[in-house]
Amino acid sequence: MDRLNAEDLNIKDKVIHISRVAKVVKGGRRFGFSALVVAGDPDANYVGIGLGKAKEVPEAIRKGTEQAKKNLIRVKVHKNSIPHEQYGKSGAGYVFMKPAPEGTGIIAGGAMRAIFELSGVKNVYAKSIGSSNPHNVANATLKCISSFFYKGELNKRRNKQ
């Protein structure tokens, strides 16, 4: 399988969460920043997330964007929505998503909304349950998205016609 070249895509990025972190040393605290970034091409249906860490916010965002571009996955879209209902879990964060009819829009919050916007999904119902930590929600959403399949693919897996 050929590796995806991010330069061939029209990648957009969005910052999901920025947190200030501290390292305690003898003379006090050393502050740094971590940025959770989602990058994707809505037209080609690719999306990925990345975590960047640095002493300054812009550098953390840049590193997160670069990592997100390296972690791009293909999103299976059916009629501008997702193919079927799906649950996902990461840590204590659960997400549930199901297809929505045309014209509904993205009914999701926080990290899930940003991921759906950049993945090219235009109509979806989604709910996060349990942990509201953006890292857990984003990882659970990507696990869900990566495990979608079309009806024909499932029949092939089951060796049916």
mmCIF file with all atom_site columns, C-alpha atoms in Angstrom:
data_model
loop_
_atom_site.group_PDB
_atom_site.id
_atom_site.type_symbol
_atom_site.label_atom_id
_atom_site.label_alt_id
_atom_site.label_comp_id
_atom_site.label_asym_id
_atom_site.label_entity_id
_atom_site.label_seq_id
_atom_site.pdbx_PDB_ins_code
_atom_site.Cartn_x
_atom_site.Cartn_y
_atom_site.Cartn_z
_atom_site.occupancy
_atom_site.B_iso_or_equiv
_atom_site.pdbx_formal_charge
_atom_site.auth_seq_id
_atom_site.auth_comp_id
_atom_site.auth_asym_id
_atom_site.auth_atom_id
_atom_site.pdbx_PDB_model_num
ATOM 1   C CA . MET A 1 1   ? 0.000   0.000   0.000  1.00 0.00 ? 1   MET A CA 1
ATOM 2   C CA . ASP A 1 2   ? 1.409   3.386   -0.986 1.00 0.00 ? 2   ASP A CA 1
ATOM 3   C CA . ARG A 1 3   ? 1.912   5.938   1.748  1.00 0.00 ? 3   ARG A CA 1
ATOM 4   C CA . LEU A 1 4   ? -0.414  8.948   1.556  1.00 0.00 ? 4   LEU A CA 1
ATOM 5   C CA . ASN A 1 5   ? 1.346   12.154  0.548  1.00 0.00 ? 5   ASN A CA 1
ATOM 6   C CA . ALA A 1 6   ? -0.172  15.085  2.469  1.00 0.00 ? 6   ALA A CA 1
ATOM 7   C CA . GLU A 1 7   ? 1.185   17.597  -0.073 1.00 0.00 ? 7   GLU A CA 1
ATOM 8   C CA . ASP A 1 8   ? -1.241  16.223  -2.688 1.00 0.00 ? 8   ASP A CA 1
ATOM 9   C CA . LEU A 1 9   ? -4.228  17.143  -0.515 1.00 0.00 ? 9   LEU A CA 1
ATOM 10  C CA . ASN A 1 10  ? -5.797  20.486  0.384  1.00 0.00 ? 10  ASN A CA 1
ATOM 11  C CA . ILE A 1 11  ? -5.161  20.157  4.129  1.00 0.00 ? 11  ILE A CA 1
ATOM 12  C CA . LYS A 1 12  ? -6.889  22.461  6.601  1.00 0.00 ? 12  LYS A CA 1
ATOM 13  C CA . ASP A 1 13  ? -6.249  22.365  10.331 1.00 0.00 ? 13  ASP A CA 1
ATOM 14  C CA . LYS A 1 14  ? -8.104  23.342  13.466 1.00 0.00 ? 14  LYS A CA 1
ATOM 15  C CA . VAL A 1 15  ? -6.928  23.529  17.082 1.00 0.00 ? 15  VAL A CA 1
ATOM 16  C CA . ILE A 1 16  ? -9.095  21.433  19.387 1.00 0.00 ? 16  ILE A CA 1
ATOM 17  C CA . HIS A 1 17  ? -7.411  22.111  22.717 1.00 0.00 ? 17  HIS A CA 1
ATOM 18  C CA . ILE A 1 18  ? -4.408  23.971  24.130 1.00 0.00 ? 18  ILE A CA 1
ATOM 19  C CA . SER A 1 19  ? -3.196  23.275  27.648 1.00 0.00 ? 19  SER A CA 1
ATOM 20  C CA . ARG A 1 20  ? -0.456  24.847  29.729 1.00 0.00 ? 20  ARG A CA 1
ATOM 21  C CA . VAL A 1 21  ? 1.720   22.276  31.429 1.00 0.00 ? 21  VAL A CA 1
ATOM 22  C CA . ALA A 1 22  ? 4.342   22.798  34.120 1.00 0.00 ? 22  ALA A CA 1
ATOM 23  C CA . LYS A 1 23  ? 7.494   20.986  35.124 1.00 0.00 ? 23  LYS A CA 1
ATOM 24  C CA . VAL A 1 24  ? 8.576   21.624  38.696 1.00 0.00 ? 24  VAL A CA 1
ATOM 25  C CA . VAL A 1 25  ? 12.327  22.151  39.073 1.00 0.00 ? 25  VAL A CA 1
ATOM 26  C CA . LYS A 1 26  ? 14.571  23.371  41.888 1.00 0.00 ? 26  LYS A CA 1
ATOM 27  C CA . GLY A 1 27  ? 14.133  27.051  40.993 1.00 0.00 ? 27  GLY A CA 1
ATOM 28  C CA . GLY A 1 28  ? 10.354  26.932  40.452 1.00 0.00 ? 28  GLY A CA 1
ATOM 29  C CA . ARG A 1 29  ? 8.170   25.915  37.539 1.00 0.00 ? 29  ARG A CA 1
ATOM 30  C CA . ARG A 1 30  ? 8.996   25.641  33.838 1.00 0.00 ? 30  ARG A CA 1
ATOM 31  C CA . PHE A 1 31  ? 5.919   26.213  31.699 1.00 0.00 ? 31  PHE A CA 1
ATOM 32  C CA . GLY A 1 32  ? 5.201   24.701  28.332 1.00 0.00 ? 32  GLY A CA 1
ATOM 33  C CA . PHE A 1 33  ? 2.199   24.149  26.098 1.00 0.00 ? 33  PHE A CA 1
ATOM 34  C CA . SER A 1 34  ? 0.583   21.184  24.412 1.00 0.00 ? 34  SER A CA 1
ATOM 35  C CA . ALA A 1 35  ? -1.807  21.563  21.488 1.00 0.00 ? 35  ALA A CA 1
ATOM 36  C CA . LEU A 1 36  ? -4.257  18.962  20.179 1.00 0.00 ? 36  LEU A CA 1
ATOM 37  C CA . VAL A 1 37  ? -4.790  19.659  16.481 1.00 0.00 ? 37  VAL A CA 1
ATOM 38  C CA . VAL A 1 38  ? -7.030  18.063  13.852 1.00 0.00 ? 38  VAL A CA 1
ATOM 39  C CA . ALA A 1 39  ? -6.038  18.276  10.179 1.00 0.00 ? 39  ALA A CA 1
ATOM 40  C CA . GLY A 1 40  ? -7.983  17.065  7.188  1.00 0.00 ? 40  GLY A CA 1
ATOM 41  C CA . ASP A 1 41  ? -9.159  17.476  3.625  1.00 0.00 ? 41  ASP A CA 1
ATOM 42  C CA . PRO A 1 42  ? -12.974 17.697  3.536  1.00 0.00 ? 42  PRO A CA 1
ATOM 43  C CA . ASP A 1 43  ? -13.069 17.165  -0.245 1.00 0.00 ? 43  ASP A CA 1
ATOM 44  C CA . ALA A 1 44  ? -10.952 13.985  -0.250 1.00 0.00 ? 44  ALA A CA 1
ATOM 45  C CA . ASN A 1 45  ? -12.364 12.699  3.094  1.00 0.00 ? 45  ASN A CA 1
ATOM 46  C CA . TYR A 1 46  ? -9.076  12.408  4.997  1.00 0.00 ? 46  TYR A CA 1
ATOM 47  C CA . VAL A 1 47  ? -8.617  13.393  8.646  1.00 0.00 ? 47  VAL A CA 1
ATOM 48  C CA . GLY A 1 48  ? -6.021  12.952  11.400 1.00 0.00 ? 48  GLY A CA 1
ATOM 49  C CA . ILE A 1 49  ? -5.156  14.262  14.860 1.00 0.00 ? 49  ILE A CA 1
ATOM 50  C CA . GLY A 1 50  ? -1.823  15.238  16.346 1.00 0.00 ? 50  GLY A CA 1
ATOM 51  C CA . LEU A 1 51  ? -0.418  16.402  19.663 1.00 0.00 ? 51  LEU A CA 1
ATOM 52  C CA . GLY A 1 52  ? 2.323   19.023  19.646 1.00 0.00 ? 52  GLY A CA 1
ATOM 53  C CA . LYS A 1 53  ? 4.363   20.098  22.665 1.00 0.00 ? 53  LYS A CA 1
ATOM 54  C CA . ALA A 1 54  ? 6.626   23.147  22.923 1.00 0.00 ? 54  ALA A CA 1
ATOM 55  C CA . LYS A 1 55  ? 7.597   26.120  25.091 1.00 0.00 ? 55  LYS A CA 1
ATOM 56  C CA . GLU A 1 56  ? 5.486   28.483  22.931 1.00 0.00 ? 56  GLU A CA 1
ATOM 57  C CA . VAL A 1 57  ? 1.903   28.086  21.670 1.00 0.00 ? 57  VAL A CA 1
ATOM 58  C CA . PRO A 1 58  ? 2.539   28.663  17.921 1.00 0.00 ? 58  PRO A CA 1
ATOM 59  C CA . GLU A 1 59  ? 5.335   26.084  17.901 1.00 0.00 ? 59  GLU A CA 1
ATOM 60  C CA . ALA A 1 60  ? 3.118   23.536  19.702 1.00 0.00 ? 60  ALA A CA 1
ATOM 61  C CA . ILE A 1 61  ? 0.357   24.108  17.125 1.00 0.00 ? 61  ILE A CA 1
ATOM 62  C CA . ARG A 1 62  ? 2.830   23.701  14.241 1.00 0.00 ? 62  ARG A CA 1
ATOM 63  C CA . LYS A 1 63  ? 4.159   20.437  15.691 1.00 0.00 ? 63  LYS A CA 1
ATOM 64  C CA . GLY A 1 64  ? 0.614   19.162  16.275 1.00 0.00 ? 64  GLY A CA 1
ATOM 65  C CA . THR A 1 65  ? -0.349  19.984  12.687 1.00 0.00 ? 65  THR A CA 1
ATOM 66  C CA . GLU A 1 66  ? 2.694   18.144  11.328 1.00 0.00 ? 66  GLU A CA 1
ATOM 67  C CA . GLN A 1 67  ? 1.866   15.070  13.418 1.00 0.00 ? 67  GLN A CA 1
ATOM 68  C CA . ALA A 1 68  ? -1.795  15.198  12.330 1.00 0.00 ? 68  ALA A CA 1
ATOM 69  C CA . LYS A 1 69  ? -0.714  15.245  8.666  1.00 0.00 ? 69  LYS A CA 1
ATOM 70  C CA . LYS A 1 70  ? 1.314   12.078  9.282  1.00 0.00 ? 70  LYS A CA 1
ATOM 71  C CA . ASN A 1 71  ? -1.680  10.328  10.899 1.00 0.00 ? 71  ASN A CA 1
ATOM 72  C CA . LEU A 1 72  ? -4.266  10.874  8.140  1.00 0.00 ? 72  LEU A CA 1
ATOM 73  C CA . ILE A 1 73  ? -6.910  8.190   7.671  1.00 0.00 ? 73  ILE A CA 1
ATOM 74  C CA . ARG A 1 74  ? -9.573  7.807   4.978  1.00 0.00 ? 74  ARG A CA 1
ATOM 75  C CA . VAL A 1 75  ? -13.158 8.451   6.106  1.00 0.00 ? 75  VAL A CA 1
ATOM 76  C CA . LYS A 1 76  ? -15.910 6.419   4.461  1.00 0.00 ? 76  LYS A CA 1
ATOM 77  C CA . VAL A 1 77  ? -18.751 8.804   3.618  1.00 0.00 ? 77  VAL A CA 1
ATOM 78  C CA . HIS A 1 78  ? -22.196 7.698   2.396  1.00 0.00 ? 78  HIS A CA 1
ATOM 79  C CA . LYS A 1 79  ? -24.577 10.424  1.108  1.00 0.00 ? 79  LYS A CA 1
ATOM 80  C CA . ASN A 1 80  ? -22.662 13.175  2.984  1.00 0.00 ? 80  ASN A CA 1
ATOM 81  C CA . SER A 1 81  ? -23.112 11.211  6.224  1.00 0.00 ? 81  SER A CA 1
ATOM 82  C CA . ILE A 1 82  ? -21.597 8.133   7.832  1.00 0.00 ? 82  ILE A CA 1
ATOM 83  C CA . PRO A 1 83  ? -22.467 4.620   6.593  1.00 0.00 ? 83  PRO A CA 1
ATOM 84  C CA . HIS A 1 84  ? -23.934 3.248   9.861  1.00 0.00 ? 84  HIS A CA 1
ATOM 85  C CA . GLU A 1 85  ? -24.213 3.685   13.640 1.00 0.00 ? 85  GLU A CA 1
ATOM 86  C CA . GLN A 1 86  ? -21.014 3.175   15.589 1.00 0.00 ? 86  GLN A CA 1
ATOM 87  C CA . TYR A 1 87  ? -19.692 3.269   19.156 1.00 0.00 ? 87  TYR A CA 1
ATOM 88  C CA . GLY A 1 88  ? -16.105 4.085   20.082 1.00 0.00 ? 88  GLY A CA 1
ATOM 89  C CA . LYS A 1 89  ? -14.088 4.173   23.285 1.00 0.00 ? 89  LYS A CA 1
ATOM 90  C CA . SER A 1 90  ? -10.805 5.676   24.390 1.00 0.00 ? 90  SER A CA 1
ATOM 91  C CA . GLY A 1 91  ? -9.904  5.714   28.062 1.00 0.00 ? 91  GLY A CA 1
ATOM 92  C CA . ALA A 1 92  ? -13.070 6.664   29.956 1.00 0.00 ? 92  ALA A CA 1
ATOM 93  C CA . GLY A 1 93  ? -14.516 8.504   26.947 1.00 0.00 ? 93  GLY A CA 1
ATOM 94  C CA . TYR A 1 94  ? -17.251 6.888   24.872 1.00 0.00 ? 94  TYR A CA 1
ATOM 95  C CA . VAL A 1 95  ? -18.684 8.305   21.659 1.00 0.00 ? 95  VAL A CA 1
ATOM 96  C CA . PHE A 1 96  ? -21.806 7.330   19.759 1.00 0.00 ? 96  PHE A CA 1
ATOM 97  C CA . MET A 1 97  ? -22.582 8.445   16.224 1.00 0.00 ? 97  MET A CA 1
ATOM 98  C CA . LYS A 1 98  ? -25.293 7.687   13.723 1.00 0.00 ? 98  LYS A CA 1
ATOM 99  C CA . PRO A 1 99  ? -26.159 8.811   10.191 1.00 0.00 ? 99  PRO A CA 1
ATOM 100 C CA . ALA A 1 100 ? -28.425 11.808  9.695  1.00 0.00 ? 100 ALA A CA 1
ATOM 101 C CA . PRO A 1 101 ? -30.618 12.777  6.722  1.00 0.00 ? 101 PRO A CA 1
ATOM 102 C CA . GLU A 1 102 ? -29.505 15.431  4.222  1.00 0.00 ? 102 GLU A CA 1
ATOM 103 C CA . GLY A 1 103 ? -29.790 18.977  5.582  1.00 0.00 ? 103 GLY A CA 1
ATOM 104 C CA . THR A 1 104 ? -29.391 18.036  9.256  1.00 0.00 ? 104 THR A CA 1
ATOM 105 C CA . GLY A 1 105 ? -25.848 19.316  9.681  1.00 0.00 ? 105 GLY A CA 1
ATOM 106 C CA . ILE A 1 106 ? -23.304 18.216  12.249 1.00 0.00 ? 106 ILE A CA 1
ATOM 107 C CA . ILE A 1 107 ? -25.023 17.643  15.579 1.00 0.00 ? 107 ILE A CA 1
ATOM 108 C CA . ALA A 1 108 ? -21.934 17.136  17.731 1.00 0.00 ? 108 ALA A CA 1
ATOM 109 C CA . GLY A 1 109 ? -19.883 19.113  20.167 1.00 0.00 ? 109 GLY A CA 1
ATOM 110 C CA . GLY A 1 110 ? -16.296 19.906  20.978 1.00 0.00 ? 110 GLY A CA 1
ATOM 111 C CA . ALA A 1 111 ? -13.607 17.740  19.464 1.00 0.00 ? 111 ALA A CA 1
ATOM 112 C CA . MET A 1 112 ? -16.091 15.612  17.490 1.00 0.00 ? 112 MET A CA 1
ATOM 113 C CA . ARG A 1 113 ? -17.470 18.622  15.613 1.00 0.00 ? 113 ARG A CA 1
ATOM 114 C CA . ALA A 1 114 ? -14.007 19.735  14.473 1.00 0.00 ? 114 ALA A CA 1
ATOM 115 C CA . ILE A 1 115 ? -13.141 16.210  13.296 1.00 0.00 ? 115 ILE A CA 1
ATOM 116 C CA . PHE A 1 116 ? -16.381 15.850  11.324 1.00 0.00 ? 116 PHE A CA 1
ATOM 117 C CA . GLU A 1 117 ? -16.011 19.298  9.721  1.00 0.00 ? 117 GLU A CA 1
ATOM 118 C CA . LEU A 1 118 ? -12.524 18.499  8.441  1.00 0.00 ? 118 LEU A CA 1
ATOM 119 C CA . SER A 1 119 ? -13.354 14.931  7.390  1.00 0.00 ? 119 SER A CA 1
ATOM 120 C CA . GLY A 1 120 ? -16.045 15.911  4.885  1.00 0.00 ? 120 GLY A CA 1
ATOM 121 C CA . VAL A 1 121 ? -19.000 14.481  6.819  1.00 0.00 ? 121 VAL A CA 1
ATOM 122 C CA . LYS A 1 122 ? -21.830 17.018  6.541  1.00 0.00 ? 122 LYS A CA 1
ATOM 123 C CA . ASN A 1 123 ? -24.762 15.299  8.305  1.00 0.00 ? 123 ASN A CA 1
ATOM 124 C CA . VAL A 1 124 ? -24.331 13.278  11.494 1.00 0.00 ? 124 VAL A CA 1
ATOM 125 C CA . TYR A 1 125 ? -25.711 12.876  15.002 1.00 0.00 ? 125 TYR A CA 1
ATOM 126 C CA . ALA A 1 126 ? -22.974 12.340  17.599 1.00 0.00 ? 126 ALA A CA 1
ATOM 127 C CA . LYS A 1 127 ? -22.787 12.193  21.380 1.00 0.00 ? 127 LYS A CA 1
ATOM 128 C CA . SER A 1 128 ? -19.868 11.887  23.770 1.00 0.00 ? 128 SER A CA 1
ATOM 129 C CA . ILE A 1 129 ? -20.518 9.990   26.989 1.00 0.00 ? 129 ILE A CA 1
ATOM 130 C CA . GLY A 1 130 ? -18.304 9.711   30.055 1.00 0.00 ? 130 GLY A CA 1
ATOM 131 C CA . SER A 1 131 ? -15.021 11.596  29.938 1.00 0.00 ? 131 SER A CA 1
ATOM 132 C CA . SER A 1 132 ? -15.199 14.986  28.240 1.00 0.00 ? 132 SER A CA 1
ATOM 133 C CA . ASN A 1 133 ? -11.406 15.154  27.961 1.00 0.00 ? 133 ASN A CA 1
ATOM 134 C CA . PRO A 1 134 ? -10.760 16.355  24.372 1.00 0.00 ? 134 PRO A CA 1
ATOM 135 C CA . HIS A 1 135 ? -7.919  13.840  23.918 1.00 0.00 ? 135 HIS A CA 1
ATOM 136 C CA . ASN A 1 136 ? -10.166 10.882  24.802 1.00 0.00 ? 136 ASN A CA 1
ATOM 137 C CA . VAL A 1 137 ? -13.084 12.169  22.715 1.00 0.00 ? 137 VAL A CA 1
ATOM 138 C CA . ALA A 1 138 ? -10.862 12.823  19.677 1.00 0.00 ? 138 ALA A CA 1
ATOM 139 C CA . ASN A 1 139 ? -9.187  9.402   19.892 1.00 0.00 ? 139 ASN A CA 1
ATOM 140 C CA . ALA A 1 140 ? -12.528 7.610   20.337 1.00 0.00 ? 140 ALA A CA 1
ATOM 141 C CA . THR A 1 141 ? -13.983 9.515   17.360 1.00 0.00 ? 141 THR A CA 1
ATOM 142 C CA . LEU A 1 142 ? -11.047 8.536   15.139 1.00 0.00 ? 142 LEU A CA 1
ATOM 143 C CA . LYS A 1 143 ? -11.361 4.894   16.217 1.00 0.00 ? 143 LYS A CA 1
ATOM 144 C CA . CYS A 1 144 ? -15.038 5.002   15.209 1.00 0.00 ? 144 CYS A CA 1
ATOM 145 C CA . ILE A 1 145 ? -14.334 6.671   11.885 1.00 0.00 ? 145 ILE A CA 1
ATOM 146 C CA . SER A 1 146 ? -11.575 4.220   10.998 1.00 0.00 ? 146 SER A CA 1
ATOM 147 C CA . SER A 1 147 ? -13.824 1.200   11.649 1.00 0.00 ? 147 SER A CA 1
ATOM 148 C CA . PHE A 1 148 ? -16.634 2.194   9.252  1.00 0.00 ? 148 PHE A CA 1
ATOM 149 C CA . PHE A 1 149 ? -17.439 -0.138  6.383  1.00 0.00 ? 149 PHE A CA 1
ATOM 150 C CA . TYR A 1 150 ? -19.869 -0.166  3.482  1.00 0.00 ? 150 TYR A CA 1
ATOM 151 C CA . LYS A 1 151 ? -22.545 -2.834  3.119  1.00 0.00 ? 151 LYS A CA 1
ATOM 152 C CA . GLY A 1 152 ? -20.686 -4.644  0.319  1.00 0.00 ? 152 GLY A CA 1
ATOM 153 C CA . GLU A 1 153 ? -17.464 -4.745  2.348  1.00 0.00 ? 153 GLU A CA 1
ATOM 154 C CA . LEU A 1 154 ? -19.219 -6.479  5.239  1.00 0.00 ? 154 LEU A CA 1
ATOM 155 C CA . ASN A 1 155 ? -20.614 -9.138  2.905  1.00 0.00 ? 155 ASN A CA 1
ATOM 156 C CA . LYS A 1 156 ? -17.121 -9.766  1.527  1.00 0.00 ? 156 LYS A CA 1
ATOM 157 C CA . ARG A 1 157 ? -15.763 -10.163 5.063  1.00 0.00 ? 157 ARG A CA 1
ATOM 158 C CA . ARG A 1 158 ? -18.474 -12.721 5.762  1.00 0.00 ? 158 ARG A CA 1
ATOM 159 C CA . ASN A 1 159 ? -17.848 -14.462 2.398  1.00 0.00 ? 159 ASN A CA 1
ATOM 160 C CA . LYS A 1 160 ? -21.380 -13.811 1.176  1.00 0.00 ? 160 LYS A CA 1
ATOM 161 C CA . GLN A 1 161 ? -22.661 -12.604 -2.183 1.00 0.00 ? 161 GLN A CA 1
#
